[in-house]
Short mmCIF file of C-alpha atoms and ligand atoms in Angstrom, two decimals:
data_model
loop_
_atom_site.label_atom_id
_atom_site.label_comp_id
_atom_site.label_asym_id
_atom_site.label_seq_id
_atom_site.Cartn_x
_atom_site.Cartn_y
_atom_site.Cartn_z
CA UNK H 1 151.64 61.92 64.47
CA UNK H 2 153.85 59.77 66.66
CA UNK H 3 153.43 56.70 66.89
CA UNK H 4 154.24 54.68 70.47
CA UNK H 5 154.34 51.05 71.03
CA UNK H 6 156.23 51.22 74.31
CA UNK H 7 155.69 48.04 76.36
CA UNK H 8 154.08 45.95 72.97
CA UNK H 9 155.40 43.03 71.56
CA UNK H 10 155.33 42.39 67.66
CA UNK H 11 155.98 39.33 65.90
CA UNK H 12 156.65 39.84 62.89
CA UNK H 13 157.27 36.29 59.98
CA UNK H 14 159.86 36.90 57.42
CA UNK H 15 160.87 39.65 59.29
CA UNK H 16 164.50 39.93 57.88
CA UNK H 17 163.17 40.10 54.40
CA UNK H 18 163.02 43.22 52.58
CA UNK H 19 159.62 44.41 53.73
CA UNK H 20 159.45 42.35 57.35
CA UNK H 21 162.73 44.28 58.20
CA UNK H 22 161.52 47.64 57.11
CA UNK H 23 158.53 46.74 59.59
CA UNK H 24 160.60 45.44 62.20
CA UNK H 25 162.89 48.55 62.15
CA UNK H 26 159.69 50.86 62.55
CA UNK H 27 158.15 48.71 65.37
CA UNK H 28 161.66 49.59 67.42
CA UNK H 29 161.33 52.96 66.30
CA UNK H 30 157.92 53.32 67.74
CA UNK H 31 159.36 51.29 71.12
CA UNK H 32 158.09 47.73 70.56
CA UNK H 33 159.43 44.88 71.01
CA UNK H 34 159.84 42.59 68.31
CA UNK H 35 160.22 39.00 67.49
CA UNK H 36 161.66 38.03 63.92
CA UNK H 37 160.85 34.60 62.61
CA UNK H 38 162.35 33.03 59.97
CA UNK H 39 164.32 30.09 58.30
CA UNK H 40 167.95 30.81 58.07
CA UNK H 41 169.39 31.40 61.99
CA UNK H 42 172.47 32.77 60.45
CA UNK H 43 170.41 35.83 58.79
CA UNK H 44 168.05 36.14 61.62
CA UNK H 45 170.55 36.56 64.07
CA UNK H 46 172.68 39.30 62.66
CA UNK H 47 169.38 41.12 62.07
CA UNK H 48 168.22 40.95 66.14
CA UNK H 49 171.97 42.06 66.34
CA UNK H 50 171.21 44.85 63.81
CA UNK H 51 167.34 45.83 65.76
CA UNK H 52 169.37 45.69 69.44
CA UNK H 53 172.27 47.69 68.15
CA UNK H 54 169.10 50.73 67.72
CA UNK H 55 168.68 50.43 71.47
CA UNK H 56 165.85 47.89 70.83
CA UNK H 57 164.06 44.55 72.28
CA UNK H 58 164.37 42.18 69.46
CA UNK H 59 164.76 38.41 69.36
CA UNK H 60 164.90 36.15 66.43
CA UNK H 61 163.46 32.46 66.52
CA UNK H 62 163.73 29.84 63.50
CA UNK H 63 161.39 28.97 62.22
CA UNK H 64 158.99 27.97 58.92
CA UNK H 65 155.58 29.41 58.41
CA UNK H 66 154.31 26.09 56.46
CA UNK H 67 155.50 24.14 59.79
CA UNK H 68 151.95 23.72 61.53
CA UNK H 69 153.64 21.88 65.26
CA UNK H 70 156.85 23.92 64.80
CA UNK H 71 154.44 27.60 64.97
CA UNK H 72 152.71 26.30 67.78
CA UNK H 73 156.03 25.88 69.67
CA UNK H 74 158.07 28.86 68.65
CA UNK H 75 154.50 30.96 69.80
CA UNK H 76 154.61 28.66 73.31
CA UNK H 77 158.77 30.19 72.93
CA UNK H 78 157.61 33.78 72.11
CA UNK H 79 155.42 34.11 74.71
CA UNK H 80 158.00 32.41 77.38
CA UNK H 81 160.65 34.80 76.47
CA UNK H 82 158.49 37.86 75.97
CA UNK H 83 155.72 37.49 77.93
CA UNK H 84 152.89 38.21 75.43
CA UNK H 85 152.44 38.39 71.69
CA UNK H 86 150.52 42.00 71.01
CA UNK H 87 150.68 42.63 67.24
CA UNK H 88 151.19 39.49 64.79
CA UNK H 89 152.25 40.33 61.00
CA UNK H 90 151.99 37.39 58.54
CA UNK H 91 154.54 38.92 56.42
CA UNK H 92 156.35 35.62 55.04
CA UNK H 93 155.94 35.26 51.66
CA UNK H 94 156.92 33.39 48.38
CA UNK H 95 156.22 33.16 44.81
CA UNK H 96 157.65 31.74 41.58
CA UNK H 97 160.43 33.31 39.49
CA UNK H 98 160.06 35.21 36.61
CA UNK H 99 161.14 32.84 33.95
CA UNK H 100 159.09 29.88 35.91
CA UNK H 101 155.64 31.50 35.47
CA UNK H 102 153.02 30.74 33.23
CA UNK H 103 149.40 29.76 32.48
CA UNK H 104 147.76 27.41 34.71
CA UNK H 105 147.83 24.69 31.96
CA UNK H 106 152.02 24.96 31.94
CA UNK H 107 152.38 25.70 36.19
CA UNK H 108 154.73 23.30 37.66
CA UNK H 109 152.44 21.69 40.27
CA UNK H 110 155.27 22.12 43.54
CA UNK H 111 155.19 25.33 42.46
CA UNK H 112 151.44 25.37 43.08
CA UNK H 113 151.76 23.75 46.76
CA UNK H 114 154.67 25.40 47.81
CA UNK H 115 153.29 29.13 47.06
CA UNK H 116 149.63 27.43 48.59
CA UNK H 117 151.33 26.14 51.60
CA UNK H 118 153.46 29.65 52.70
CA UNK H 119 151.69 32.27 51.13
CA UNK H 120 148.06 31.21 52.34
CA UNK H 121 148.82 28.38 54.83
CA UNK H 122 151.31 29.92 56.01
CA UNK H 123 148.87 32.27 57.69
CA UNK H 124 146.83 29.97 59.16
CA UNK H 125 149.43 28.24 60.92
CA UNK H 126 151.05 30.64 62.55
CA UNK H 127 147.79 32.67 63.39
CA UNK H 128 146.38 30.49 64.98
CA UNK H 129 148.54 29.46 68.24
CA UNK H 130 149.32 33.14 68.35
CA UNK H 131 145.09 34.52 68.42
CA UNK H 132 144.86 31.52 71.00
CA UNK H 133 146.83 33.62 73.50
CA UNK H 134 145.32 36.96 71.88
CA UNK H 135 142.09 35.47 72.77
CA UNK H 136 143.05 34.73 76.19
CA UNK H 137 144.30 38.15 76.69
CA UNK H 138 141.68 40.02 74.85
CA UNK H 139 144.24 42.19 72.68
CA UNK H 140 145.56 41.94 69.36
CA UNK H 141 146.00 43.51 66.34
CA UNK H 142 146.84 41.39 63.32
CA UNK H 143 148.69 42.60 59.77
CA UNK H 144 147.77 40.06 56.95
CA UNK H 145 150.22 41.17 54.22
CA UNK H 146 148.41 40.16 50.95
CA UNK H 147 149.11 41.88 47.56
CA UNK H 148 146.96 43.85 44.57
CA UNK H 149 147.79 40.54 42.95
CA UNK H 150 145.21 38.95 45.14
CA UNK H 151 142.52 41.88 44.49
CA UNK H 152 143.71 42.23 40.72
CA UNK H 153 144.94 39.13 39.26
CA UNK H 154 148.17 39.09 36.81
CA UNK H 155 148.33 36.18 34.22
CA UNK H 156 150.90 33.63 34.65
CA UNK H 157 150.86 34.07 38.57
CA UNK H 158 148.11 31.86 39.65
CA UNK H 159 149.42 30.26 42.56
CA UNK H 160 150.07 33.50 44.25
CA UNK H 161 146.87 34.80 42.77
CA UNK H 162 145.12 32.53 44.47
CA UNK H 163 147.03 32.69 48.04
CA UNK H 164 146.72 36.32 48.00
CA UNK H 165 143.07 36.51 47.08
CA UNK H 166 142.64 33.88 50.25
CA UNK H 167 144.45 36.20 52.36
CA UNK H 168 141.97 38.98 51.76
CA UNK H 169 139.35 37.19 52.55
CA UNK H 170 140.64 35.26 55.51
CA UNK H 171 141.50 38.64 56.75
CA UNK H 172 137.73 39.44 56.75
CA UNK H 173 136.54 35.96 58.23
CA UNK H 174 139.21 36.29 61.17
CA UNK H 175 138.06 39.90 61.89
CA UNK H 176 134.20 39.08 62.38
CA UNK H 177 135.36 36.14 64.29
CA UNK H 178 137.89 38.30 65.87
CA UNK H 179 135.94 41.40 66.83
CA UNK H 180 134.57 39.80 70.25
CA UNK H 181 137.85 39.77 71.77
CA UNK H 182 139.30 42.95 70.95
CA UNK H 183 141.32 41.52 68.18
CA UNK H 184 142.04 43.50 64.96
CA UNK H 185 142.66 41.97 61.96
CA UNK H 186 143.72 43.93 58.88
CA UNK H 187 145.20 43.14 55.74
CA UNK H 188 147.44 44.97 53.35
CA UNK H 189 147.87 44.72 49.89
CA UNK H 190 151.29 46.04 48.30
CA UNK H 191 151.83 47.11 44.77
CA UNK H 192 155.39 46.97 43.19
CA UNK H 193 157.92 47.36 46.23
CA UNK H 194 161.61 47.97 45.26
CA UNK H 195 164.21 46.91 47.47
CA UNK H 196 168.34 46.47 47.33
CA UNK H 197 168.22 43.32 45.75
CA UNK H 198 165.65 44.00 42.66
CA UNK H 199 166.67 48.02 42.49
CA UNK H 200 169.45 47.20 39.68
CA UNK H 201 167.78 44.34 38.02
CA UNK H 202 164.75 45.98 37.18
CA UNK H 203 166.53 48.92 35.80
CA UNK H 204 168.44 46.95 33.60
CA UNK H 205 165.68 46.17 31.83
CA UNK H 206 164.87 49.65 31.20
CA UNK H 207 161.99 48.72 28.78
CA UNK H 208 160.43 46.24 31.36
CA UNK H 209 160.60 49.14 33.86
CA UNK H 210 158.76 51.55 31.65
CA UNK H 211 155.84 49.14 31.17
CA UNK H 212 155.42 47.74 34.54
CA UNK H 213 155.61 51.92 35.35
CA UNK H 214 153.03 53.36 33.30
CA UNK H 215 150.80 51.01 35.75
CA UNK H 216 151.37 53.15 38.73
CA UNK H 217 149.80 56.68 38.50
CA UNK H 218 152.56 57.69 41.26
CA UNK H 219 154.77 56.83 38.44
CA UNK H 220 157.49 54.51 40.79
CA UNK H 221 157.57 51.45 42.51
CA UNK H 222 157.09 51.87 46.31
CA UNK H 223 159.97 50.95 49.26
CA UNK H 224 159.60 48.69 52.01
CA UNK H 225 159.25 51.62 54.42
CA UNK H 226 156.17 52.87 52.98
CA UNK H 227 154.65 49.58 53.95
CA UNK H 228 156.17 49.26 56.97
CA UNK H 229 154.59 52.47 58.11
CA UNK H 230 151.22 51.75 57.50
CA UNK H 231 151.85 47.79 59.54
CA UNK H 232 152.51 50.06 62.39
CA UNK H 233 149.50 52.30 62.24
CA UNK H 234 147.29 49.75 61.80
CA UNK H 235 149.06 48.18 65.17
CA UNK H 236 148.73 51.37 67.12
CA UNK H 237 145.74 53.25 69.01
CA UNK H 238 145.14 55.78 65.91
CA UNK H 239 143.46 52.75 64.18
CA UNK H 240 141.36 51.09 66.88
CA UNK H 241 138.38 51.55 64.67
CA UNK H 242 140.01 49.73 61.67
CA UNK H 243 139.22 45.92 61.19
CA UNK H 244 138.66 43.84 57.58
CA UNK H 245 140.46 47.05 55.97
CA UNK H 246 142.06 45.97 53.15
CA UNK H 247 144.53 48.76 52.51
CA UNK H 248 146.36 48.65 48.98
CA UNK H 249 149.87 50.27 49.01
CA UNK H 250 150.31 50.37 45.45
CA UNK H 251 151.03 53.84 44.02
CA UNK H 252 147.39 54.08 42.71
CA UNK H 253 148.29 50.90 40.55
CA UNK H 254 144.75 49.22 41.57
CA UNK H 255 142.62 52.41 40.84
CA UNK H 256 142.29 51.92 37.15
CA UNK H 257 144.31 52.76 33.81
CA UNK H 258 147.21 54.95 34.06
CA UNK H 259 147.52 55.58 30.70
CA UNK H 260 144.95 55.69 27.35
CA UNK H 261 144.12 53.65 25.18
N1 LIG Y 1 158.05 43.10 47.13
C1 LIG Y 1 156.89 43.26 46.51
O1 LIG Y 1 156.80 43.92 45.47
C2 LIG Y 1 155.62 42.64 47.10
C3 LIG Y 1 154.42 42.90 46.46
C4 LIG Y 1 153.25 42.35 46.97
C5 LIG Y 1 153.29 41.56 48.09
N2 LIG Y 1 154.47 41.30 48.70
C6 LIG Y 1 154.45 40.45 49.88
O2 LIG Y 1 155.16 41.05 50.93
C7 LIG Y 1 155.71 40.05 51.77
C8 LIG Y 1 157.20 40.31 51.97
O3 LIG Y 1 157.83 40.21 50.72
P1 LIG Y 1 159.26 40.85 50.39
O4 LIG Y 1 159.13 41.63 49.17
O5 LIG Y 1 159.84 41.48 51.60
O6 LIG Y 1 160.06 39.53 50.01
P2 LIG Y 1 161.33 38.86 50.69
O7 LIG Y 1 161.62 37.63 49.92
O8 LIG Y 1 162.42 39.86 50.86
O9 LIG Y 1 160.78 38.49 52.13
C9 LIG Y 1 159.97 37.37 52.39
C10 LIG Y 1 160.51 36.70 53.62
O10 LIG Y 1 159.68 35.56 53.92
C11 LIG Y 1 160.55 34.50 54.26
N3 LIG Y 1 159.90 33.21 54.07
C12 LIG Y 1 159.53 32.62 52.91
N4 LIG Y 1 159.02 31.40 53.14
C13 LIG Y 1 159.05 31.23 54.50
C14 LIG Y 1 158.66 30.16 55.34
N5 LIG Y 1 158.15 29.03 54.85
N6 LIG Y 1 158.80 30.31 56.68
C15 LIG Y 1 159.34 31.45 57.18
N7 LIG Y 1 159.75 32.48 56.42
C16 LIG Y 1 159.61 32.36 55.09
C17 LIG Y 1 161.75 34.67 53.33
O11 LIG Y 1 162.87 33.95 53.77
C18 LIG Y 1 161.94 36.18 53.41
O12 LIG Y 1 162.74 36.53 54.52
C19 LIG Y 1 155.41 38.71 51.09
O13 LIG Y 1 154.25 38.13 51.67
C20 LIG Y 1 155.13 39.12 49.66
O14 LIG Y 1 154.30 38.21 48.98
C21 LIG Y 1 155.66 41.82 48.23
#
């Protein structure tokens, strides 16, 4: 199945991060256009040098997810300089180093509002300028990137637990709401995603990587590509059936027990 997105625009937030890049990649591979948002200009611009160097449309605009006035003008800048804002994918994410996690009793309260305010927040903000002018041109498809950590909890996570677990279900709420205006909102939840940065790190700790391992029936983590693939299915016409999925790309990890007792 090919995939075409000729003549749609995707905005995509933390889209030079691991994941947001694999997505942003596949959206020019499938002939979208695609607008990255994120923080650091420096980053963001060698990676809409990277995306037009693939023959692509690309544009990157600065810009922080937990920054309610600032969405609402880089959206009024998006749609200026592209015309229209098709697909949206809340991508940006955070959440706490290992060695700063811990029960809810020990958890640093900025950690708390930080991870609240981008993870969960985050979404809000930036949907909702954006489903404004989805409303008003009665298209959209929308990409909620959630986690199994917000269908499954893990202990010492809560923050993101909780963020996650809001994502899921404002995924839901905005695709009732959504529905009347030929808006589809969809959410995805990823399992354990490897990328450049992590790769050696996690198997240095070869006894850390067994555990967290014999989790995933697939028996390995996932990359950013098999997430990215999926973001652009759910933004093309082989899913215009698909809205409140919440599609877990975890390796099996969420099914159950991968190993006995
Ligand atoms: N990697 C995994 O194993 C995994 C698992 C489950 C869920 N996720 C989710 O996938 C998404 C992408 O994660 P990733 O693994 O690519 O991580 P990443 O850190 O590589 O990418 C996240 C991006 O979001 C950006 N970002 C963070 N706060 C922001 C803000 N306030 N405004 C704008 N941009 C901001 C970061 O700068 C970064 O570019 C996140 O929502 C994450 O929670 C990842």
């Amino acid at each position: 199945m090919k995939i075409d997105l000729t003549g749609r625009t995707a905005l995509v937030t933390g889209g030079y991060g691991a994941i947001g890049a694999a997505m942003c990649r596949k959206f020019i591979g499938a002939g979208a256009g695609v607008i990255i948002v994120g923080r650091n200009s420096q980053k963001g611009a060698e990676f809409e040098d990277e995306l037009k160097s693939m023959g692509g449309k690309a544009m990157f605009i600065q810009g922080d997810v937990t920054d309610k006035k600032g969405m609402e003008d880089l959206c009024a800048e998006a749609i200026d300089k592209f015309g229209k804002i098709d697909i949206l994918v809340n991508n940006a994410g955070i959440n706490v180093s290992a060695e700063r996690r811990g029960p809810i009793h020990e958890f640093d309260d900025e950690d708390w509002q930080n991870i609240i305010n981008t993870d969960l927040n985050g979404v809000y903000y930036c949907s909702k300028p954006v489903i404004r002018h989805m409303v008003s041109q009665k298209y959209g498809r929308v990409i909620n990137v959630s986690s199994i950590v917000g269908l499954v909890p893990l202990r010492n996570q809560c923050a993101f637990t909780a963020a996650k677990a809001g994502v899921v279900n404002l995924t839901r709420a905005m695709a009732i709401e959504l529905a009347p205006y030929g808006i589809l909102v969809n959410g995805i939840c990823p399992g354990s995603i490897m990328f450049e940065g992590t790769r050696n790190l996690f198997y240095k700790d070869r006894e850390k990587a067994d555990r967290m391992l014999s989790h995933i029936p697939l028996g390995r983590p996932g990359e950013p590509e098999e997430i990215a693939g999926a973001t652009v299915f759910l933004s093309s016409d082989e899913a215009t059936y698909m809205t409140g999925n919440i599609m877990t790309i975890d390796g099996g990890w969420t099914c159950g027990f991968a190993r006995d007792f």
